[in-house]
Coordinates of C-alpha atoms and ligand atoms in Angstrom, one line a residue:
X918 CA 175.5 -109.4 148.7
X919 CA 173.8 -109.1 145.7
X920 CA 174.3 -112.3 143.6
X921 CA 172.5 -115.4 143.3
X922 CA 174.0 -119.3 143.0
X923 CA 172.9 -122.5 141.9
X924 CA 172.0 -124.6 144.7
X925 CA 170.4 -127.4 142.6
X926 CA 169.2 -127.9 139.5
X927 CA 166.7 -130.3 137.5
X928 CA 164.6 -131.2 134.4
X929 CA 162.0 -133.2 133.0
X930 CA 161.9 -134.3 129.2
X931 CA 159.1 -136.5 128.1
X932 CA 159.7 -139.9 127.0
X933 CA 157.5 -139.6 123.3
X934 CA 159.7 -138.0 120.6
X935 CA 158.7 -136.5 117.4
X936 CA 160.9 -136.3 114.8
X937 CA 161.0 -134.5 111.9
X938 CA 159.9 -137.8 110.1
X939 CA 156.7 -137.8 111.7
X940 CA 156.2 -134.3 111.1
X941 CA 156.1 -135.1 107.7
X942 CA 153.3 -137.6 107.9
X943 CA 151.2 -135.0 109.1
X944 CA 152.1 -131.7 107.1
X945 CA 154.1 -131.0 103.7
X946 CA 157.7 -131.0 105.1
X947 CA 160.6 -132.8 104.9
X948 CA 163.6 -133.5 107.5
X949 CA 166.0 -131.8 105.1
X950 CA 163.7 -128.3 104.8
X951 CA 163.2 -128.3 108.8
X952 CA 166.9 -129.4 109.8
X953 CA 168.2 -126.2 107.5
X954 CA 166.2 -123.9 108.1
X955 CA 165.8 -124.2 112.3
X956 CA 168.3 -126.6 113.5
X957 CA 166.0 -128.9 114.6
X958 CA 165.7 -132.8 113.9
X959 CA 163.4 -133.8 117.2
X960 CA 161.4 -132.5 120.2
X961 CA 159.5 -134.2 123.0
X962 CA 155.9 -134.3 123.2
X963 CA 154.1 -135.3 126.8
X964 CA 151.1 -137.3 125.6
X965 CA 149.7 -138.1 129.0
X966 CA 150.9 -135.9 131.2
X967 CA 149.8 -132.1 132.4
X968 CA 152.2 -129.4 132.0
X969 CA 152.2 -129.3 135.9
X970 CA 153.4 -132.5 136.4
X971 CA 156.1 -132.0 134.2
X972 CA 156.9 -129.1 136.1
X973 CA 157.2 -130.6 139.4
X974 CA 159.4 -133.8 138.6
X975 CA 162.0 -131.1 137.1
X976 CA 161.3 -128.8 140.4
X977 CA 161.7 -132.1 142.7
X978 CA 165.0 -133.3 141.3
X979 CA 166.7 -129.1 141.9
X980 CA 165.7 -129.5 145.2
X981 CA 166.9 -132.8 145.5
X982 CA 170.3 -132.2 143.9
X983 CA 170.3 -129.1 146.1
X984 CA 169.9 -131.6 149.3
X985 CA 167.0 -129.2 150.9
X986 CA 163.6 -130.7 152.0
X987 CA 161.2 -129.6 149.8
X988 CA 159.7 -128.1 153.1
X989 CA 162.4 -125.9 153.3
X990 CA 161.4 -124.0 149.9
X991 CA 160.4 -120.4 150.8
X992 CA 159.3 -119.2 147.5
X993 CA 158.3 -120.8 143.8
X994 CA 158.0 -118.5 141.0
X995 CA 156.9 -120.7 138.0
X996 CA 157.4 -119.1 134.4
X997 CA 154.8 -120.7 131.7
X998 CA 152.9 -119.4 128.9
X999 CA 150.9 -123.1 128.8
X1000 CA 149.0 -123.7 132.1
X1001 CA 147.1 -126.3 132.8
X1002 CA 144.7 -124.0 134.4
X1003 CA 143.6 -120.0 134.2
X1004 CA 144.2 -119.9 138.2
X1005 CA 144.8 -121.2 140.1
X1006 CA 148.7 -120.8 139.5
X1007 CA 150.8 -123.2 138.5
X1008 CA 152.7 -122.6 141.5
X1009 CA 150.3 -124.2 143.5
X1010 CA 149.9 -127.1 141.7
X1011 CA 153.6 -128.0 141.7
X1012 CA 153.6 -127.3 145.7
X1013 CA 151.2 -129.7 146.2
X1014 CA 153.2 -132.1 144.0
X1015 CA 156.2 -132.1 145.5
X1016 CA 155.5 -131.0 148.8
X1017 CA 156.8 -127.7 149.6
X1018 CA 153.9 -126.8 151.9
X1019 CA 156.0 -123.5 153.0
X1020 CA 156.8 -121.9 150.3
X1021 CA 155.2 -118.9 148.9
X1022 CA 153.5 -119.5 145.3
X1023 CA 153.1 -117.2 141.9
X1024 CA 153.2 -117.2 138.2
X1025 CA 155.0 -114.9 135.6
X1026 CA 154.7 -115.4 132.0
X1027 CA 156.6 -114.0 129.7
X1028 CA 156.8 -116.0 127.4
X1029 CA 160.0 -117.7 126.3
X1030 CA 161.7 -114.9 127.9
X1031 CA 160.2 -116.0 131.5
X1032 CA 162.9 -117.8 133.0
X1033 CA 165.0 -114.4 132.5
X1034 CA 162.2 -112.9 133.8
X1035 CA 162.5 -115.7 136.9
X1036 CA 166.0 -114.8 137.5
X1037 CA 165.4 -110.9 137.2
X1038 CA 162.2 -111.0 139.8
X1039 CA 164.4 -113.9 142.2
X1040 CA 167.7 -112.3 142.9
X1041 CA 165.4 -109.0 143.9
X1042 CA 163.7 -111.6 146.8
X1043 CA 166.8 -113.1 147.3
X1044 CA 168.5 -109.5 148.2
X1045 CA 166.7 -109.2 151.0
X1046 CA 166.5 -110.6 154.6
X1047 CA 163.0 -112.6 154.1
X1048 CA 164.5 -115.1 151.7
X1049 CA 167.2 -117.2 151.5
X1050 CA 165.9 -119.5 148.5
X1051 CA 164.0 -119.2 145.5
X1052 CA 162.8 -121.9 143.1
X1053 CA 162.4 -120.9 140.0
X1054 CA 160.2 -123.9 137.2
X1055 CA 160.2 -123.5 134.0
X1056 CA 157.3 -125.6 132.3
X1057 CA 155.6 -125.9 129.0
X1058 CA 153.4 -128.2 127.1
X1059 CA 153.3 -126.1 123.5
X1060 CA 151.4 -129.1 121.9
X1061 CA 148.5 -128.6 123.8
X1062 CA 148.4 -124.8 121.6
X1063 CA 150.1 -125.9 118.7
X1064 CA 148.3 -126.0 115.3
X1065 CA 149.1 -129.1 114.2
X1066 CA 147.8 -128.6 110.2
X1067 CA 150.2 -125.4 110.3
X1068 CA 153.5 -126.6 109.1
X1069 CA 155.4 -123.2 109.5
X1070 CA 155.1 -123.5 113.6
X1071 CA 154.0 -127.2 114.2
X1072 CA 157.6 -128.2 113.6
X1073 CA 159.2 -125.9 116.0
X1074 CA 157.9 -126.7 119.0
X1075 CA 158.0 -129.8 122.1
X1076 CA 157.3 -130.1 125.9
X1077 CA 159.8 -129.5 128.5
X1078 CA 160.3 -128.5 131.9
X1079 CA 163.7 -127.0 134.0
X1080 CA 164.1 -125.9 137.1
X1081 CA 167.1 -124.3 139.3
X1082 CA 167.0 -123.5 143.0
X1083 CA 168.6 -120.4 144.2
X1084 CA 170.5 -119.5 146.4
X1085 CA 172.5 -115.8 148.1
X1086 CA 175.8 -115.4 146.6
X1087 CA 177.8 -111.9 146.6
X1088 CA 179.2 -112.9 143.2
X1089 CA 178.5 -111.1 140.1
X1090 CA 174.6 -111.0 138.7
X1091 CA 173.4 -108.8 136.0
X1092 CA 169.8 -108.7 134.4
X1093 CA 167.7 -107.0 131.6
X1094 CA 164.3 -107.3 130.1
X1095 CA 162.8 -105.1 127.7
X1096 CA 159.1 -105.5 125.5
X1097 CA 157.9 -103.9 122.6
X1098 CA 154.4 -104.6 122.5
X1099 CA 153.3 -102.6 119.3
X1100 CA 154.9 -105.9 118.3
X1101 CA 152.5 -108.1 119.9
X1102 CA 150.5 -109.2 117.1
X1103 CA 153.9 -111.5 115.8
X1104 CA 153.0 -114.6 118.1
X1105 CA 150.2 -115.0 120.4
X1106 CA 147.6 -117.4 121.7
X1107 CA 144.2 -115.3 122.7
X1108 CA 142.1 -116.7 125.2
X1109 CA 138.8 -117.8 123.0
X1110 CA 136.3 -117.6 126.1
X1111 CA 133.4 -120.5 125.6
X1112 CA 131.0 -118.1 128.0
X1113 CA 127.8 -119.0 128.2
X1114 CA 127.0 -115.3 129.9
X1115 CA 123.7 -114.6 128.5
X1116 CA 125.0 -111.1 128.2
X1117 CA 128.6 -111.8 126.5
X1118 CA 128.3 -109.8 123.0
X1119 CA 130.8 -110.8 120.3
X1120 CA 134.8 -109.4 121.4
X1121 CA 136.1 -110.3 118.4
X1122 CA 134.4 -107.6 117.0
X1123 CA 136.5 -105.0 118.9
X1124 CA 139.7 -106.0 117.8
X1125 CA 138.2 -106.2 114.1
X1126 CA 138.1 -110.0 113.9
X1127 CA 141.9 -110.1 113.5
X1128 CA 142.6 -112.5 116.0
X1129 CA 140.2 -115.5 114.8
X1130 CA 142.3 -118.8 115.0
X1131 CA 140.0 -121.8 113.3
X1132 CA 137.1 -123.2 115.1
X1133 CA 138.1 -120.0 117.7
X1134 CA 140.6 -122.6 119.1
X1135 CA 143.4 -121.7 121.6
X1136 CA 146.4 -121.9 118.6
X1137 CA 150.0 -120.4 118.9
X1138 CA 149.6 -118.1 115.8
X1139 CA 152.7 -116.2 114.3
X1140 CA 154.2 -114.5 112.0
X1141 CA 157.8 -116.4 111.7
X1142 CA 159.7 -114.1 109.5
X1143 CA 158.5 -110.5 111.6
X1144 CA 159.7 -113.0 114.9
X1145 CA 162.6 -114.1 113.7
X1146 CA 164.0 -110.0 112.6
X1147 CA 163.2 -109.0 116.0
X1148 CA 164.9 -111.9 117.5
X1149 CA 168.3 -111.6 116.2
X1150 CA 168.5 -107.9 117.0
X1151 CA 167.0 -108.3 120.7
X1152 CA 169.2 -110.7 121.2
X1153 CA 172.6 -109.2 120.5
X1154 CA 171.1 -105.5 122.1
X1155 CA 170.1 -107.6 125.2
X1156 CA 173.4 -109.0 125.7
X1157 CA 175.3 -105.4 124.9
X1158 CA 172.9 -104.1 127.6
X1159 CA 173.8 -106.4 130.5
X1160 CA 177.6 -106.2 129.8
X1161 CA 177.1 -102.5 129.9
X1162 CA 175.8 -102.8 133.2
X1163 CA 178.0 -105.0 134.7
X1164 CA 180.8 -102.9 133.4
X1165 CA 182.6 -105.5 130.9
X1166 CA 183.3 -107.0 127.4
X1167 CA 181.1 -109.1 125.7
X1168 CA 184.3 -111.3 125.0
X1169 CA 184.4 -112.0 128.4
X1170 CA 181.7 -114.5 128.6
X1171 CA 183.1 -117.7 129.0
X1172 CA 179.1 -119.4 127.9
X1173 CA 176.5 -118.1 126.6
X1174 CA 172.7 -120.1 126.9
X1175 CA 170.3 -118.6 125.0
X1176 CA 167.0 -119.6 123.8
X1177 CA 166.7 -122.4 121.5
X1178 CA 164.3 -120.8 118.5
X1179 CA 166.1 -121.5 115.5
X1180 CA 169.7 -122.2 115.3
X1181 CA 170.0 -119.4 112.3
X1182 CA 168.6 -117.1 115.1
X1183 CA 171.4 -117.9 117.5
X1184 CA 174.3 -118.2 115.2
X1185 CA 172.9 -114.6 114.0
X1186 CA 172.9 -112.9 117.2
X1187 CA 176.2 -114.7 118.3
X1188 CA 177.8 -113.6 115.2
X1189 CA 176.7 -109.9 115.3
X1190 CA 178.0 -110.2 119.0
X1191 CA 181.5 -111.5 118.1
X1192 CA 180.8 -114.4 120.2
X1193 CA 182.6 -117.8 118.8
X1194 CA 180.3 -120.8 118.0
X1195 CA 182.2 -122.7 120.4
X1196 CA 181.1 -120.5 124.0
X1197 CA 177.7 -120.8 122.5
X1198 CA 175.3 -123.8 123.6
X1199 CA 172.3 -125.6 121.8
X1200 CA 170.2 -128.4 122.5
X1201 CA 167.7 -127.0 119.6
X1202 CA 168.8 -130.2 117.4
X1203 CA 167.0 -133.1 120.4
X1204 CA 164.5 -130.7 122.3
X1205 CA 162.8 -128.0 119.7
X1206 CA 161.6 -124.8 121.5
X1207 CA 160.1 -125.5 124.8
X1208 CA 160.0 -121.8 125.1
X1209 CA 160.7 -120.7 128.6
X1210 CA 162.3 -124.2 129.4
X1211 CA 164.7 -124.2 127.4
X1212 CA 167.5 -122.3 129.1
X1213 CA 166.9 -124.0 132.6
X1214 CA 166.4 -127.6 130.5
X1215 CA 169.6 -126.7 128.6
X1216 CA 171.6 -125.5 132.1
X1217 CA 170.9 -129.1 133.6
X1218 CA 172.3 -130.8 130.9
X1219 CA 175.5 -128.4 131.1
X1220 CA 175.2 -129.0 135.5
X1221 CA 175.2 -133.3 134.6
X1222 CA 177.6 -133.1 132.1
X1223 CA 179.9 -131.5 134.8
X1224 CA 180.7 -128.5 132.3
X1225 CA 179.9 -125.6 134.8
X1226 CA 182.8 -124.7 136.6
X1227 CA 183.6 -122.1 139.7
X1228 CA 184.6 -118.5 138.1
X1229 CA 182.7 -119.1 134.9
X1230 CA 180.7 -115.8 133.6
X1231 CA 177.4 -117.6 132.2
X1232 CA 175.0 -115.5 130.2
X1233 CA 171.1 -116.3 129.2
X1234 CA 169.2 -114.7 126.7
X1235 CA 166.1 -114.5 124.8
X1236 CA 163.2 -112.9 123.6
X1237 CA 159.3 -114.5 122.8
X1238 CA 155.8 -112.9 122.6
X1239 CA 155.4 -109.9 123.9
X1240 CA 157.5 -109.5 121.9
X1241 CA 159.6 -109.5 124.9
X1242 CA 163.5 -109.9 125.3
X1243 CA 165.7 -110.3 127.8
X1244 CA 169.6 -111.2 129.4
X1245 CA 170.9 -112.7 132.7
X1246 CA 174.9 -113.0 133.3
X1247 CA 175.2 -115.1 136.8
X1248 CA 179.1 -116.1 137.8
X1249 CA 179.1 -119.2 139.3
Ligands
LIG18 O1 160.1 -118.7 120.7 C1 159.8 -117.9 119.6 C2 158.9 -118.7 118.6 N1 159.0 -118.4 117.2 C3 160.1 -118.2 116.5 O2 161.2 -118.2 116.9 C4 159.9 -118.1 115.0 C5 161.0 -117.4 114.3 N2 161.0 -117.7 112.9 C6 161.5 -118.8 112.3 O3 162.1 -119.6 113.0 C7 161.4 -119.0 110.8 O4 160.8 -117.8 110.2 C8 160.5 -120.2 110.4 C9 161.2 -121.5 110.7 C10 159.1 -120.1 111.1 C11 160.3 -120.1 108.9 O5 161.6 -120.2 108.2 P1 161.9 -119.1 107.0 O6 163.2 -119.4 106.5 O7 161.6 -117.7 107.6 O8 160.8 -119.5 105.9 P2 159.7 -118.7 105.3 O9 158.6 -118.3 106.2 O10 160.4 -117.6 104.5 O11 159.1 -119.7 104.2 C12 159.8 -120.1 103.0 C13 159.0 -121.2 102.3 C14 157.5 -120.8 102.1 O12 157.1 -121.3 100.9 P3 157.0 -120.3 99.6 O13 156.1 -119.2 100.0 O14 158.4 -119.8 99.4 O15 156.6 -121.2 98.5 C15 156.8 -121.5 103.2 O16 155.5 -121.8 102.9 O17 159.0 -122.3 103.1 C16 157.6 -122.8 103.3 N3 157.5 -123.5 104.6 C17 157.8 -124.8 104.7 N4 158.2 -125.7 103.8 C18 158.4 -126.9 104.2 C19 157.2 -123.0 105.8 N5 157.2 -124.0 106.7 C20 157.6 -125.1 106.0 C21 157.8 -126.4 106.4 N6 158.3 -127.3 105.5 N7 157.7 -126.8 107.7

């Protein structure tokens, strides 16, 4: 028994939307240049709320459509690239929120790649005797490391959180993640340090000032164009390498959910695939990228709209800083 189900599964999108009107209050952009060129006409922003909190209303309602007491969770693995806090993990936080005072706690990130990364690191728990569930939350706030004045990655991103508990199933389950970190330097966020050590000389001078944001803030910095080349082709190798592995055809997926970037991305990688638009699914257009969230976010929409059926062969994929990259086919 080496597969994993969906015992429940739950989001959270915040209330505030931006749209691309408002974007264009802010920088030199229109609703025309953004809706062409990524797909996207709103995301959700949480303007009051910490990323954790988002986290564990979408982690409360799995376990609730699961019909489990939160007590009965035995592990949370939260995938986030936006914590509230360094440590302690997020994991913890959401615990506490919703109760699951059993369950063991940590935190993978990934980037938008992590709730692959979930899946991978969850059906290896779930394989074994200890566990017999696994909740996997998926939780970003990207406007709290945004750049707001920069109008070539303000407009791409919003707040979201998804979450899916797991379950032991001896169906079909595939995974693969890959990295290529000489890539790194395409999208980050470093950690600018306010240390008042009397003894902390100047890091930026290692790495040769390269990584100065403004005002040594804690921005999302990118290069779009190197991202969005390695996306398409990590996205249609991932997928190859997980059908290889599980031994069929690409053309036998029945859905594919991959990461909501930029549409042009997907229909790329779908295309070079041979995958038909119509076994594809994007919520780009209302949510933007929530990075990680976005396939769990996009799964409970498909769960609510009753459009997951027994027998189906679902696949994820992604890729995100790291540059990392990653696929997940589950059969439900
Ligand atoms: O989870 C992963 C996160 N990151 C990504 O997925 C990023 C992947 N990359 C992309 O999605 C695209 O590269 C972008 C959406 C970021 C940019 O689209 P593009 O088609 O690659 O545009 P570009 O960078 O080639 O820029 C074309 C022009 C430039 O002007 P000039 O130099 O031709 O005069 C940009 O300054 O568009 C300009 N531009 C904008 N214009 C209006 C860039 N952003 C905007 C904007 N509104 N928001």
């Amino acid at each position: 028994m080496s597969g994993i189900e969906f015992l429940g599964t739950g989001s959270y999108v915040p209330e505030f939307v931006a749209d691309n009107e408002k974007f264009a209050q802010i920088v030199e952009t229109s609703d025309e240049w953004i809706f062409q060129r990524t797909g996207i006409k709103q995301r959700h922003i949480s303007t009051d709320k910490p990323n954790y909190y988002m986290g564990a209303q979408a982690a409360k309602r799995a376990v609730e459509n699961a019909g489990i007491s939160a007590q009965d969770v035995e592990l949370i693995i939260v995938s986030t690239c936006t914590p509230d806090f360094f440590y302690p993990a997020m994991s913890c936080l959401i615990q506490k929120k919703i109760g699951a005072k059993n369950a063991a706690c940590f935190d993978v990130n990934s980037a938008c790649t992590g709730f692959i990364t979930c899946l991978d690191i969850a059906q290896k728990y779930l394989e074994t005797e200890k566990y017999k569930n696994v909740l996997i939350v998926s939780t970003e706030k990207l406007s709290s490391q945004v750049d707001y004045t920069d109008r070539a990655s303000c407009i791409l991103f919003g707040d979201a959180a998804g979450a899916v508990l797991l379950g032991k199933s001896d169906k079909r389950f595939n995974s693969f993640l890959g990295a290529e970190g000489d890539e790194f330097e395409a999208l980050y966020c470093k950690a600018n340090y306010q240390s008042n050590c009397p003894w902390f000389g100047d890091i930026d001078e290692f790495y040769g000032h390269r990584f100065d944001t403004p005002a040594k803030q804690n921005f999302l910095m990118q290069d779009g164009k190197a991202v969005y080349k390695f996306a398409v082709n990590a996205m249609a190798d991932a997928v190859r390498h997980v059908a290889k592995q599980g031994g069929f055809d690409v053309s036998e997926l029945d859905l594919v959910i991959p990461h909501q970037a930029n549409l042009r991305i997907i229909e790329k990688a779908t295309e070079l695939l041979g995958i038909p638009s119509d076994k594809v699914y994007t919520n780009i257009e209302h949510m933007g990228n929530v990075s990680s969230a976005c396939i769990p976010v996009a799964l409970n929409e498909l769960f609510t709209a009753g459009r997951i059926h027994a027998g189906m062969k679902i696949c994820f994929v992604g890729f995100g800083a790291g540059l990392t990259y990653g696929a997940a086919v589950i059969e439900v």
